[in-house]
Every structure is written in C-alpha cells, then in structure tokens.
PDB file of C-alpha atoms and ligand atoms in Angstrom:
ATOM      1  CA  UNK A   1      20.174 -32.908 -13.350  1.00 37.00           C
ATOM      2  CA  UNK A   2      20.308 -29.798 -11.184  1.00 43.00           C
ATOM      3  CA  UNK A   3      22.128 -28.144 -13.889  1.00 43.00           C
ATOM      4  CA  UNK A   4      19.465 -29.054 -16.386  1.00 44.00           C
ATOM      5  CA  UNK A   5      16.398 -28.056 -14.288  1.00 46.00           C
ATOM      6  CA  UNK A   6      17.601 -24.473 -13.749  1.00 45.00           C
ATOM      7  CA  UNK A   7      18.720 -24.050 -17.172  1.00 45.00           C
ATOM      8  CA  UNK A   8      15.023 -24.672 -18.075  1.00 43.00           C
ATOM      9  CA  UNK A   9      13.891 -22.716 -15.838  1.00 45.00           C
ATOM     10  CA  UNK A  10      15.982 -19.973 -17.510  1.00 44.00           C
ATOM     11  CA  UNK A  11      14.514 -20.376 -20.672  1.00 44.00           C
ATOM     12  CA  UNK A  12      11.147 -20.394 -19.295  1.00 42.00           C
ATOM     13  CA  UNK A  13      11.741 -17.144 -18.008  1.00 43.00           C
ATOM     14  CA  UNK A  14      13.179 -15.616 -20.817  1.00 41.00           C
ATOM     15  CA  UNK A  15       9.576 -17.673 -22.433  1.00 42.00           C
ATOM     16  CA  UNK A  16       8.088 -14.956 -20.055  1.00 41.00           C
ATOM     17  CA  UNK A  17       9.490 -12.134 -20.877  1.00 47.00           C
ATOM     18  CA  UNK A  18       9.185 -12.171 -24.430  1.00 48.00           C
ATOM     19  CA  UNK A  19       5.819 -13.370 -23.988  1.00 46.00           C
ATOM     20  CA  UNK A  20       5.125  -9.694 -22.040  1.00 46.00           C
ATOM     21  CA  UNK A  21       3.671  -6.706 -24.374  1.00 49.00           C
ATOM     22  CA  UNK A  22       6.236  -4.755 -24.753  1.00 50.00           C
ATOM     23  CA  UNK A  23       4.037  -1.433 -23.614  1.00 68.00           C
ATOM     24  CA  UNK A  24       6.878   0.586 -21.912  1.00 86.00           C
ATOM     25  CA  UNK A  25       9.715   0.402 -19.128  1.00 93.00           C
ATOM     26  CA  UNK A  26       9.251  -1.493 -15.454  1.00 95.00           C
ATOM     27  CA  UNK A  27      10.867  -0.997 -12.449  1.00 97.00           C
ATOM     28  CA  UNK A  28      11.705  -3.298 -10.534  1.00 98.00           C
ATOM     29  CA  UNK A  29      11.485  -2.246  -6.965  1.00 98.00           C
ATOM     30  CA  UNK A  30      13.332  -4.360  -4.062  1.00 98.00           C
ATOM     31  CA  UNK A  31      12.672  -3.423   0.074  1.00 98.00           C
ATOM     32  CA  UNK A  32      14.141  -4.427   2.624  1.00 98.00           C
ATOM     33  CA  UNK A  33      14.192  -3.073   6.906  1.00 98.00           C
ATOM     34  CA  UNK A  34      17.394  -1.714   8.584  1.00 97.00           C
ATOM     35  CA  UNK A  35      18.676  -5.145   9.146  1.00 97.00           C
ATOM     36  CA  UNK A  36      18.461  -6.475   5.440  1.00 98.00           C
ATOM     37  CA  UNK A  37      15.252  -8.178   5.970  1.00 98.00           C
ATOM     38  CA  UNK A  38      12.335  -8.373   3.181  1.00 98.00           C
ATOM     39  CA  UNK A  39       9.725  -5.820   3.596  1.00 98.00           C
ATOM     40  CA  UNK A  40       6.226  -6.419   3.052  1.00 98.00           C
ATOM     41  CA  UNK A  41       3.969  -3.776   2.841  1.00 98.00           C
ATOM     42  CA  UNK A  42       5.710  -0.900   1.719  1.00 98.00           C
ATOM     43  CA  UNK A  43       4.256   1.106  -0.871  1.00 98.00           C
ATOM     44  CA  UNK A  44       6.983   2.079  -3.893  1.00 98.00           C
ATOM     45  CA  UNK A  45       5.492   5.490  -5.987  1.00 98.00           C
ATOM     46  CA  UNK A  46       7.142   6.770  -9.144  1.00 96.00           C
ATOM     47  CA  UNK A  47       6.698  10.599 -10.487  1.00 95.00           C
ATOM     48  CA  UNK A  48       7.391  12.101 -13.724  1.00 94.00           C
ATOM     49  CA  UNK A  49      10.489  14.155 -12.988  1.00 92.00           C
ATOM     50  CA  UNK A  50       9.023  16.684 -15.463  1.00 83.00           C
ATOM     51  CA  UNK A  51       5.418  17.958 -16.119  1.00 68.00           C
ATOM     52  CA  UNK A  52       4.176  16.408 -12.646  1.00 63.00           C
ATOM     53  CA  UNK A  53       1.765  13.598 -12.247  1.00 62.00           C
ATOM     54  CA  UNK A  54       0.102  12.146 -15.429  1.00 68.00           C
ATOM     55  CA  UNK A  55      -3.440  12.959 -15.760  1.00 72.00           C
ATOM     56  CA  UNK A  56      -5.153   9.002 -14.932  1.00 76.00           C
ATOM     57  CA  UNK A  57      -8.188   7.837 -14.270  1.00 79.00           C
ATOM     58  CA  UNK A  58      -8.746   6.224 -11.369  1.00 77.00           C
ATOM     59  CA  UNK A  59     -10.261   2.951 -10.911  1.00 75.00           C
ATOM     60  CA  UNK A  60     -13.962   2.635 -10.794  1.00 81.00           C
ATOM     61  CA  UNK A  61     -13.726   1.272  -7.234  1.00 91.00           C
ATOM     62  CA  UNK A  62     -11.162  -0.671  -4.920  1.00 96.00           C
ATOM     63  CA  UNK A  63     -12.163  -2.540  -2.045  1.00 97.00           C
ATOM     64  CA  UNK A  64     -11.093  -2.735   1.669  1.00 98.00           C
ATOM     65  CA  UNK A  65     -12.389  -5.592   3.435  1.00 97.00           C
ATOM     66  CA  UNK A  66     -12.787  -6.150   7.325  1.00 96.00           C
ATOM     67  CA  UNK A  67     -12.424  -9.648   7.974  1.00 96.00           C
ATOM     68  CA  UNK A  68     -11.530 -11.090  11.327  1.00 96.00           C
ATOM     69  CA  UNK A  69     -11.847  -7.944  12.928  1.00 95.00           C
ATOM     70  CA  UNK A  70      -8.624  -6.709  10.815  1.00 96.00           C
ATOM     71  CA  UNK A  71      -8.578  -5.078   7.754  1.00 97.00           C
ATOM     72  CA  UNK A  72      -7.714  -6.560   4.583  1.00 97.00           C
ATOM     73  CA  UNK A  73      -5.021  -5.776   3.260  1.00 98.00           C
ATOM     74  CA  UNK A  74      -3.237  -3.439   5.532  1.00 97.00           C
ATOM     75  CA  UNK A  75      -1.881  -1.784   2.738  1.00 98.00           C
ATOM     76  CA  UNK A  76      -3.912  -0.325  -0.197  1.00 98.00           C
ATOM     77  CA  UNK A  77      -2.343   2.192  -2.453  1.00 98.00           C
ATOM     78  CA  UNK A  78      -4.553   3.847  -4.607  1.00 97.00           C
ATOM     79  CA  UNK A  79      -4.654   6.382  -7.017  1.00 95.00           C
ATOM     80  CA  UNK A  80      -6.137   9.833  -5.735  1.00 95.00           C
ATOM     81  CA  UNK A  81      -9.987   9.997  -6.712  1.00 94.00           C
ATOM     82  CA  UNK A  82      -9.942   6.696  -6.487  1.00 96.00           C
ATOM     83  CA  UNK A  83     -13.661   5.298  -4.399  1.00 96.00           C
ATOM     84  CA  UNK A  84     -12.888   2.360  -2.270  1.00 97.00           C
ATOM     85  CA  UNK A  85     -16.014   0.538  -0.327  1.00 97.00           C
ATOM     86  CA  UNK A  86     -15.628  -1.259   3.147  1.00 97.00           C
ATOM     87  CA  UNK A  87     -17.383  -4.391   3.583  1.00 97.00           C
ATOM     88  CA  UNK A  88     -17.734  -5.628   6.690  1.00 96.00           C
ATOM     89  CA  UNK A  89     -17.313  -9.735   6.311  1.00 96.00           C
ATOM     90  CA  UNK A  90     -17.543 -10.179   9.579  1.00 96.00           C
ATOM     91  CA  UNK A  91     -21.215 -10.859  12.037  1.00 95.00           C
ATOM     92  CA  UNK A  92     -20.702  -8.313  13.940  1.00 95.00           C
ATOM     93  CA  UNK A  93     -20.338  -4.395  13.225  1.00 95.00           C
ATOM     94  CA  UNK A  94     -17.906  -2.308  12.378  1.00 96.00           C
ATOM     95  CA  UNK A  95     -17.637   2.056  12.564  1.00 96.00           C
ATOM     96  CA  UNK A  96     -14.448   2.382  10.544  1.00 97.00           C
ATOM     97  CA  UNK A  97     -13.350   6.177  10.759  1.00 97.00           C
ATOM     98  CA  UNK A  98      -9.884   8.133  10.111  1.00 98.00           C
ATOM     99  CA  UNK A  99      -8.664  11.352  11.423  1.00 97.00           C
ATOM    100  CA  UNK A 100      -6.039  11.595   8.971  1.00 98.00           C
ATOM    101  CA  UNK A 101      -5.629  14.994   6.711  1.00 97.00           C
ATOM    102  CA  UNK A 102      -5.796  13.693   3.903  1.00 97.00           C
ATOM    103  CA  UNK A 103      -9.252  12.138   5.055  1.00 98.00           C
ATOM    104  CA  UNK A 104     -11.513  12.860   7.457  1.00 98.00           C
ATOM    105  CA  UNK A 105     -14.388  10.372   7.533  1.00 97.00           C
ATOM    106  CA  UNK A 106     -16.482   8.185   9.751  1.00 96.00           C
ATOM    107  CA  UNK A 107     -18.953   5.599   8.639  1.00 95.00           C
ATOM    108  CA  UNK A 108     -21.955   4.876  10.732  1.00 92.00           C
ATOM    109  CA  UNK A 109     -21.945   1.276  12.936  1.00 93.00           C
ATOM    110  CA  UNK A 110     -22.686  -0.880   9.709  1.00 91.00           C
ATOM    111  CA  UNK A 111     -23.025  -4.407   8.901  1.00 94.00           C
ATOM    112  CA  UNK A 112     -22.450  -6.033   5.399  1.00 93.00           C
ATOM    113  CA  UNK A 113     -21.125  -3.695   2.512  1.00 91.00           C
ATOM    114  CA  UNK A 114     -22.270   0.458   2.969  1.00 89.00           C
ATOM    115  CA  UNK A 115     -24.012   1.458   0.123  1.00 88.00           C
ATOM    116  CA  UNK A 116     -21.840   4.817  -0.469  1.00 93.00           C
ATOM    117  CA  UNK A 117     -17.639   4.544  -1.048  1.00 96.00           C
ATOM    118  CA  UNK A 118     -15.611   6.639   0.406  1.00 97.00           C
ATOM    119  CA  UNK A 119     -13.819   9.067  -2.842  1.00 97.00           C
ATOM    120  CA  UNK A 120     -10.183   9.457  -1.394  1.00 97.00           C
ATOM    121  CA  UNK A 121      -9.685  12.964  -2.843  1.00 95.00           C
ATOM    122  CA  UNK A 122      -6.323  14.427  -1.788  1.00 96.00           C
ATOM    123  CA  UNK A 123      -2.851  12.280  -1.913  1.00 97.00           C
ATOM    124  CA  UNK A 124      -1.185  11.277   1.441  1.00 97.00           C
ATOM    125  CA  UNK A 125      -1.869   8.727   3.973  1.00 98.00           C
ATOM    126  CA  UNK A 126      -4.738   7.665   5.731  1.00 98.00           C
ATOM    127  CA  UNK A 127      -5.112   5.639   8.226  1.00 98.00           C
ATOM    128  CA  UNK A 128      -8.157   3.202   9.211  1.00 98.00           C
ATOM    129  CA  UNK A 129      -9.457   2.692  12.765  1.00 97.00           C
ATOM    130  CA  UNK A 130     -12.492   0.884  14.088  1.00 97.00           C
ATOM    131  CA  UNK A 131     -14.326   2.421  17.139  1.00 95.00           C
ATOM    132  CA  UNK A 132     -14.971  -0.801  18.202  1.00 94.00           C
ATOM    133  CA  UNK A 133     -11.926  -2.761  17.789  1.00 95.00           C
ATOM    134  CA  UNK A 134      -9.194  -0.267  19.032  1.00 92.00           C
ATOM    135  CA  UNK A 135      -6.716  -3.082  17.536  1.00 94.00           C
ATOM    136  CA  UNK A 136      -7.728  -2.786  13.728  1.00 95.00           C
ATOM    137  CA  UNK A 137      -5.361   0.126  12.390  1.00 96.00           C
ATOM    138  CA  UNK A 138      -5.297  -0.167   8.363  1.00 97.00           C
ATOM    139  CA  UNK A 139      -3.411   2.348   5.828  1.00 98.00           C
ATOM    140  CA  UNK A 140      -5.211   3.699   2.688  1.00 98.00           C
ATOM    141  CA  UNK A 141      -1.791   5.540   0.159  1.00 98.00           C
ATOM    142  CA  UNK A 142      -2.878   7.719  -2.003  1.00 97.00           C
ATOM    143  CA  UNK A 143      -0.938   8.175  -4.834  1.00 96.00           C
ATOM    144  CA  UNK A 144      -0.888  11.683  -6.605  1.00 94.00           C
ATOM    145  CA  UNK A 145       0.862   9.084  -9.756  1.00 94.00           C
ATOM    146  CA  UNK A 146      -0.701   6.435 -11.333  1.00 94.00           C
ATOM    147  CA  UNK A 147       2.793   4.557 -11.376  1.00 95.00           C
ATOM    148  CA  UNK A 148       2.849   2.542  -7.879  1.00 97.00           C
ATOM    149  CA  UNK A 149       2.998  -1.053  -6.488  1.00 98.00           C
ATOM    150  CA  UNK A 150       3.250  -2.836  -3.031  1.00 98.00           C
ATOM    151  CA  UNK A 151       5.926  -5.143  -1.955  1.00 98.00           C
ATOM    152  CA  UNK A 152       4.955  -8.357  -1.248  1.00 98.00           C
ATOM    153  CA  UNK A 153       6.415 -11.172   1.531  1.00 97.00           C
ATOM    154  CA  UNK A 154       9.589 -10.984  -0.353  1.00 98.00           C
ATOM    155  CA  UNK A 155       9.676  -6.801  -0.157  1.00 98.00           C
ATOM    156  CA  UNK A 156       9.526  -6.872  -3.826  1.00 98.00           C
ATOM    157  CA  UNK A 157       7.148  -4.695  -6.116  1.00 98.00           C
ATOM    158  CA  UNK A 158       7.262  -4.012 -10.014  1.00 98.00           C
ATOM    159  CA  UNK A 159       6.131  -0.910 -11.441  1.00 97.00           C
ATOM    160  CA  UNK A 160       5.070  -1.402 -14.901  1.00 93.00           C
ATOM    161  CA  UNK A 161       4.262  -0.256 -18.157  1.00 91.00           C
ATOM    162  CA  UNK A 162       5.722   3.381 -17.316  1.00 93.00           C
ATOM    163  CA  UNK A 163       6.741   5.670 -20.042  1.00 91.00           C
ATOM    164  CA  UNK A 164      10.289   6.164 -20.830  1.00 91.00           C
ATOM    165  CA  UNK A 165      11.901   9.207 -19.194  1.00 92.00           C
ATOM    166  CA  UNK A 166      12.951  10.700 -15.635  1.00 94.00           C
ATOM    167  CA  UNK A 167      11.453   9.855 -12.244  1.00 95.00           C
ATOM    168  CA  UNK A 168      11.708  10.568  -8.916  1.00 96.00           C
ATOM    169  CA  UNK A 169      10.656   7.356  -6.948  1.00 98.00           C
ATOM    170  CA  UNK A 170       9.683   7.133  -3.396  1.00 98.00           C
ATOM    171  CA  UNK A 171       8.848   4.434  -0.603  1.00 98.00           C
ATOM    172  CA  UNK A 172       6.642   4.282   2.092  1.00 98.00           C
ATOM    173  CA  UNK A 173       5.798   1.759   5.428  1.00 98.00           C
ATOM    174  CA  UNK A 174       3.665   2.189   7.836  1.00 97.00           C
ATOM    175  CA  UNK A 175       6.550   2.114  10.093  1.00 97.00           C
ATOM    176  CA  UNK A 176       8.963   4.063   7.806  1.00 98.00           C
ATOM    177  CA  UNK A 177      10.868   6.336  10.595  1.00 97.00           C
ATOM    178  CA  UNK A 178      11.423   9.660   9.025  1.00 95.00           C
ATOM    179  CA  UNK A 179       9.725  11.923   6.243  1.00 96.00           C
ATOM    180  CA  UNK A 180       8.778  10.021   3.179  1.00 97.00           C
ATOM    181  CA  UNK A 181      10.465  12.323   0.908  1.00 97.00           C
ATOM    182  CA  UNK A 182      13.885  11.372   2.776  1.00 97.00           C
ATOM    183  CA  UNK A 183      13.451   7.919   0.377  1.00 98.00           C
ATOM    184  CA  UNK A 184      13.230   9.706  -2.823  1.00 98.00           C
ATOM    185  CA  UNK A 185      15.419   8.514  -5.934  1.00 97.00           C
ATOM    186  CA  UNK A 186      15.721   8.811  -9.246  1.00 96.00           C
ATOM    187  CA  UNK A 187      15.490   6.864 -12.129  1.00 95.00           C
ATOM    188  CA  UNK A 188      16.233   7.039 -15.947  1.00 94.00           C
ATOM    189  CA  UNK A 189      13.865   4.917 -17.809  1.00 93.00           C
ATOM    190  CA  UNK A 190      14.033   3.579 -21.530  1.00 89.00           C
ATOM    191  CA  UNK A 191      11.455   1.892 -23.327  1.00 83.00           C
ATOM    192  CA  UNK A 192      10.647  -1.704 -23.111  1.00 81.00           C
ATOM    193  CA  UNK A 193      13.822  -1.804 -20.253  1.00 85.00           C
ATOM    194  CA  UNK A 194      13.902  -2.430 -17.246  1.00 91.00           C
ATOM    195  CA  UNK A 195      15.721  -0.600 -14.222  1.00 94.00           C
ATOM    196  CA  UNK A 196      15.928  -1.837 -10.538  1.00 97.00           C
ATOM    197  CA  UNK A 197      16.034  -0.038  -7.306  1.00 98.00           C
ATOM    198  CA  UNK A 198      16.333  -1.064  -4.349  1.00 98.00           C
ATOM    199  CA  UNK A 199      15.508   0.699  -0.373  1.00 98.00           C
ATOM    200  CA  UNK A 200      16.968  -0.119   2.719  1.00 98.00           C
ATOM    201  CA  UNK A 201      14.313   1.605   5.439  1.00 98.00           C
ATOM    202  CA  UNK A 202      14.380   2.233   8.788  1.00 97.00           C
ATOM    203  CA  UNK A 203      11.555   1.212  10.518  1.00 97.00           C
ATOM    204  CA  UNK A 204      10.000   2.519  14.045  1.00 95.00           C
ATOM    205  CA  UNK A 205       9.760  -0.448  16.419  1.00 91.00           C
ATOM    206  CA  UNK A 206       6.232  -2.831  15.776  1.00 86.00           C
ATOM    207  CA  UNK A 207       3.649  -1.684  18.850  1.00 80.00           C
ATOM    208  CA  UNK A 208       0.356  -2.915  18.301  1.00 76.00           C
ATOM    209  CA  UNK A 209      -2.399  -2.795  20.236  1.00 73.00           C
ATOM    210  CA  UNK A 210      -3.257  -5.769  21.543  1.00 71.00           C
ATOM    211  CA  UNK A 211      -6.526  -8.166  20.289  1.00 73.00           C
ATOM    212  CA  UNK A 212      -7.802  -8.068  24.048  1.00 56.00           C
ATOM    213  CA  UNK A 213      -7.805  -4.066  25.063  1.00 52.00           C
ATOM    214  CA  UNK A 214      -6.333  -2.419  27.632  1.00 51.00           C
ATOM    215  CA  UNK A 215      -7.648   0.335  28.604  1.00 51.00           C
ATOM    216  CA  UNK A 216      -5.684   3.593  27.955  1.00 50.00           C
ATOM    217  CA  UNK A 217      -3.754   1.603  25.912  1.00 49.00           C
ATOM    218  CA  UNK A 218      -2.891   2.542  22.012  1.00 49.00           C
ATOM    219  CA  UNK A 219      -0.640   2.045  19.412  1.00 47.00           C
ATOM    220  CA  UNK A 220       0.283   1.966  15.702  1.00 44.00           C
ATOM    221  CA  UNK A 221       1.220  -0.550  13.232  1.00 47.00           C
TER     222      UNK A 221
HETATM  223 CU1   CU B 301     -14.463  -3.019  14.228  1.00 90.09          CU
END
C-alpha cells in the first residue's frame, strides 16, 4: 500500500513536470545555516556569466505590507527599478525610513496605503525601520538580475525559466556573516534542464530588538 501510494505520487510528479512549458533551464536552489538546518529567507540571485545583467523590466509595483507592527514579508527581493508601496494595515501609524546606500528614504507618519512608491533604483540591500516601532527591521534585495527567488520554510527556492548558458549565482540572509560575494558559484545551464545548488551559510547570531523597548537598546534581524 505504501509502496503503491508513493509510486503514484511519482507519476504525478513526473504529470507535473511534463505538464511545465518547457521555456528554459531552472535552478533549483537548496539553503541551509551552519548547522544543516533549512533556511528561510535567504535570497538566491543568478547573473549571466557573460554580457552582465539582462536588460528586464521591472514589475509595475510590489508591495510591502506592515501588519502587526512587523513588516510583511521580511524578505522582498526585487528587481532594481522596481516601485514597491507600503501599506500600513495596521490602526495606528507608521514612519518607515532606511539609511541604507542603496536607499535613502523616509516616509512621513502615514496611515493606510501612501499615495507615492518608493522606485528602488540602485541594487544592494536595504533595510526597513519604523521610527516608531524600533522592533520592525525589514530587508528590501535588490537584484541587478531578473533571475532570483527566496527560500521558503524548507530553505528551498527555484529559479526559473533562465536561459541556457553560464552563471555566477549568489546567496544572501539577513544574517549571512561575511561579504555576499564570498557565496558566489557557478553554474552551467542547458535548456529545458535543470541544475541544483545548494549553500551552507553562516549566520551571525539572531538579536532582535525586543516588542517592548528598551531604551538604548538596538539590534538587527
Ligand atoms: Cu511602526
């Protein structure tokens, strides 16, 4: 019976994967922390080994919300040029800001959704802070390549429809200890294959700052 059930679960993969348009190669990205664990969060980034990043449009808009005075998700890769809006879900105000390089910005004490997005222009990291809530830390990756994906609870993340050739494929965590570019890979992909890679990263230890403030007190992810 056992036996049975997972051989038709088989097929109905294989179902699946014919069923997928066969548009071009996927990777198949697998993270885990120092200790073997599944990493959520991390954000996986493949470049065209030659000729740079692809020229892409980036989505009309993306969307970071703040609900529960946290932001949602953590994690949001985007592509550069990419405008992502902040509504505030919550009933009481937020003044959501970032210091980062690649960023500089501060929206004004707002409730409900602000009527202008914020264009992330330049690739790197940003990361989110609330004036208010000195707890709510959020990360914004943008992506100089359209080819990028977030792990999920299970620290996996597929890259898809990518065009065959050479890459050089990163990842990233908010905790990743180390420069990013310490990650890199690279990867040799067909058409309609599909490669794997996988990351073992080690992580800075998890401070937070804590839901009821301190003062003085600060932290990171
Ligand atoms: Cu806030």
């Amino acid at each position: 019976m056992r036996a049975s059930s997972s051989a038709t679960r088989v097929a109905l993969v294989c179902l699946g994967l014919l069923a997928a348009p066969a548009r071009g190669a996927q990777l198949a990205a697998g993270v885990t922390d120092q200790d073997g664990n599944p990493l959520a969060d991390a954000v996986v980034v493949a470049v065209p080994a030659e000729g740079g990043a692809p020229h892409a449009a980036p989505s009309a808009r993306e969307i970071v919300d703040q609900i529960g005075e946290e932001f949602v998700p953590r994690v949001k890769p985007i592509l550069v040029g990419t405008p992502v809006f902040f509504p505030n879900k919550d009933n009481i105000r937020h003044q959501v800001y970032s210091f980062s390089p690649a960023k500089r910005f501060e929206l004004p004490l707002y409730a409900g959704t602000p009527a202008k997005p914020v264009v992330f222009d330049k690739p790197g990291v940003v990361v989110l802070g609330c004036n208010i809530h000195d707890w709510m830390i959020g990360y914004i990756y943008v992506s100089e390549s359209p080819y990028f994906a977030k792990t999920g609870a299970d620290g996996k993340a597929v890259l898809a429809d990518l065009p065959p050739g050479g890459y050089r494929v990163r990842a990233w965590h908010p905790r990743l200890q180390g420069p990013e570019s310490a990650t890199q890979q690279t990867a040799e992909l067909g058409g309609n294959g599909r490669s794997e890679l996988s990351w073992k990263l080690v992580l800075k230890p998890d401070i937070r700052v804590r839901r009821a403030p301190v003062p003085g007190m600060r932290g990171h992810y």
